[in-house]
Coordinates of C-alpha atoms in Angstrom, one line a residue:
M1 CA 111.6 140.0 88.7
T2 CA 110.3 140.4 92.0
T3 CA 110.6 138.3 95.2
T4 CA 108.7 138.4 97.7
T5 CA 109.7 137.3 101.4
R6 CA 107.2 135.7 103.3
P7 CA 107.6 134.5 107.3
G8 CA 107.2 131.0 108.1
F9 CA 108.4 128.0 106.5
S10 CA 108.7 127.3 103.0
T11 CA 110.0 124.3 100.9
W12 CA 110.8 123.8 97.1
P13 CA 112.0 120.7 96.0
A14 CA 113.7 121.0 92.7
L15 CA 113.4 118.0 89.9
R16 CA 114.1 116.8 86.7
Y17 CA 111.7 115.4 83.9
R18 CA 112.3 114.6 80.6
D19 CA 108.6 115.2 79.4
A20 CA 108.6 118.4 81.4
R21 CA 105.7 119.5 80.3
G22 CA 103.4 116.6 80.5
A23 CA 104.7 116.7 84.3
I24 CA 103.2 120.0 84.6
A25 CA 100.2 119.0 83.2
Y26 CA 100.0 116.0 85.7
L27 CA 100.7 118.1 88.7
T28 CA 98.5 120.9 87.6
D29 CA 95.3 118.8 86.6
V30 CA 95.9 115.8 88.8
L31 CA 97.5 117.0 92.2
G32 CA 96.1 120.4 92.1
F33 CA 99.3 122.5 91.8
E34 CA 99.1 125.9 90.3
A35 CA 102.0 126.7 87.3
V36 CA 103.0 130.1 88.4
A37 CA 106.1 130.5 86.2
V38 CA 107.0 128.6 83.2
Y39 CA 110.1 129.2 81.0
G40 CA 111.7 127.5 78.1
E41 CA 110.6 127.2 74.4
G42 CA 108.6 124.2 72.5
D43 CA 108.8 120.6 74.3
R44 CA 111.8 122.0 76.9
V45 CA 111.5 124.0 80.0
E46 CA 114.3 125.6 81.8
H47 CA 112.6 126.7 84.7
A48 CA 109.2 126.1 86.5
E49 CA 107.3 126.9 89.8
L50 CA 104.4 125.4 90.4
R51 CA 103.0 126.7 94.0
W52 CA 101.4 124.5 95.9
T53 CA 98.2 125.9 98.8
G54 CA 96.5 122.7 99.6
S55 CA 96.6 123.0 103.1
G56 CA 95.5 126.3 104.6
G57 CA 97.1 128.4 102.1
A58 CA 100.9 127.8 103.4
P59 CA 103.4 128.7 101.0
G60 CA 105.8 126.2 99.0
G61 CA 106.2 124.5 95.9
V62 CA 107.9 122.7 93.5
M63 CA 110.4 124.0 91.1
L64 CA 111.2 121.6 87.7
G65 CA 112.7 121.4 84.3
S66 CA 113.5 119.7 81.8
V67 CA 116.3 117.2 81.7
R68 CA 119.9 119.5 81.0
E69 CA 123.4 119.1 81.1
D70 CA 124.2 122.7 82.3
S71 CA 121.6 122.3 85.6
T72 CA 122.9 122.4 89.2
I73 CA 121.2 119.3 89.3
S74 CA 122.6 117.4 86.3
G75 CA 123.8 114.9 88.0
L76 CA 120.5 113.4 89.3
P77 CA 118.5 111.1 87.3
A78 CA 115.1 112.2 85.7
G79 CA 111.8 111.1 87.5
V80 CA 113.5 110.6 90.7
G81 CA 112.2 111.8 93.7
A82 CA 109.7 111.9 97.0
V83 CA 107.6 114.7 97.9
Y84 CA 105.0 114.9 100.4
L85 CA 102.1 117.5 100.1
A86 CA 99.8 118.4 102.9
V87 CA 96.5 118.8 101.8
D88 CA 92.8 120.0 103.6
D89 CA 90.8 117.0 105.0
D90 CA 87.7 118.4 102.8
T91 CA 89.7 118.0 99.5
I92 CA 91.9 114.8 100.0
E93 CA 89.6 112.5 98.5
A94 CA 89.0 114.5 95.3
I95 CA 92.5 114.1 94.7
F96 CA 92.7 110.9 95.3
D97 CA 89.8 110.4 93.0
R98 CA 91.9 112.6 90.1
A99 CA 95.0 110.3 90.9
R100 CA 93.1 107.2 90.6
Q101 CA 92.1 108.3 87.2
S102 CA 95.2 109.3 85.9
A103 CA 98.6 108.2 84.2
G104 CA 99.8 107.6 87.7
R105 CA 100.3 105.0 89.5
I106 CA 98.8 104.1 93.1
V107 CA 101.2 102.6 95.1
E108 CA 98.8 103.2 98.4
A109 CA 95.3 104.0 98.7
L110 CA 94.1 106.2 100.7
R111 CA 94.1 105.5 104.3
E112 CA 94.1 106.4 107.8
E113 CA 97.7 106.8 108.7
D114 CA 99.3 105.9 112.0
H115 CA 100.5 109.1 113.2
G116 CA 97.0 110.5 112.4
G117 CA 95.3 111.9 109.5
R118 CA 94.6 110.6 106.4
G119 CA 96.9 110.1 103.1
F120 CA 97.8 108.3 99.9
T121 CA 100.8 108.0 97.6
V122 CA 100.7 108.0 93.7
I123 CA 103.9 107.9 91.5
D124 CA 103.4 110.3 88.6
P125 CA 104.4 108.8 84.9
E126 CA 107.9 109.4 85.3
G127 CA 108.3 107.6 88.5
V128 CA 108.5 110.9 91.3
H129 CA 106.6 109.7 94.3
W130 CA 104.0 112.0 95.7
S131 CA 102.5 111.3 99.3
L132 CA 99.5 113.5 100.4
G133 CA 98.1 113.4 103.4
T134 CA 95.9 115.5 105.9
Y135 CA 98.9 115.3 108.4
V136 CA 100.9 118.4 108.7
G137 CA 103.4 117.6 110.7
H138 CA 105.2 119.6 113.8
V139 CA 106.6 122.8 112.3
G140 CA 106.8 125.4 114.5

């Protein structure tokens, strides 16, 4: 396996799912992640990496896998977490439309944010909160 070091800021939250393959399908089909690595047999996912390039190609993504006792995060319950994704202004409405039609639950509709930009929040089928917005923060 080759690893590449890139300059800049990159974050990779790690999540556990009871149905990791279903989570991968939801995150790629609805939110727009790209599955770049999925390891495991059958329904079990030992490790998956989903790349996020929704805001100007900034590096980052999520790592996820099936619930398993030998994981370093085995003490965390499945379906717990809250992740913010910075998205380009020209794609947020399309992602919001897919989220509204998905098995997820919209908890905050697409709106203007007090701190700038637009955003919304959806809870995926296992309970992880995904907030998406055009606000990119004050990194750098």
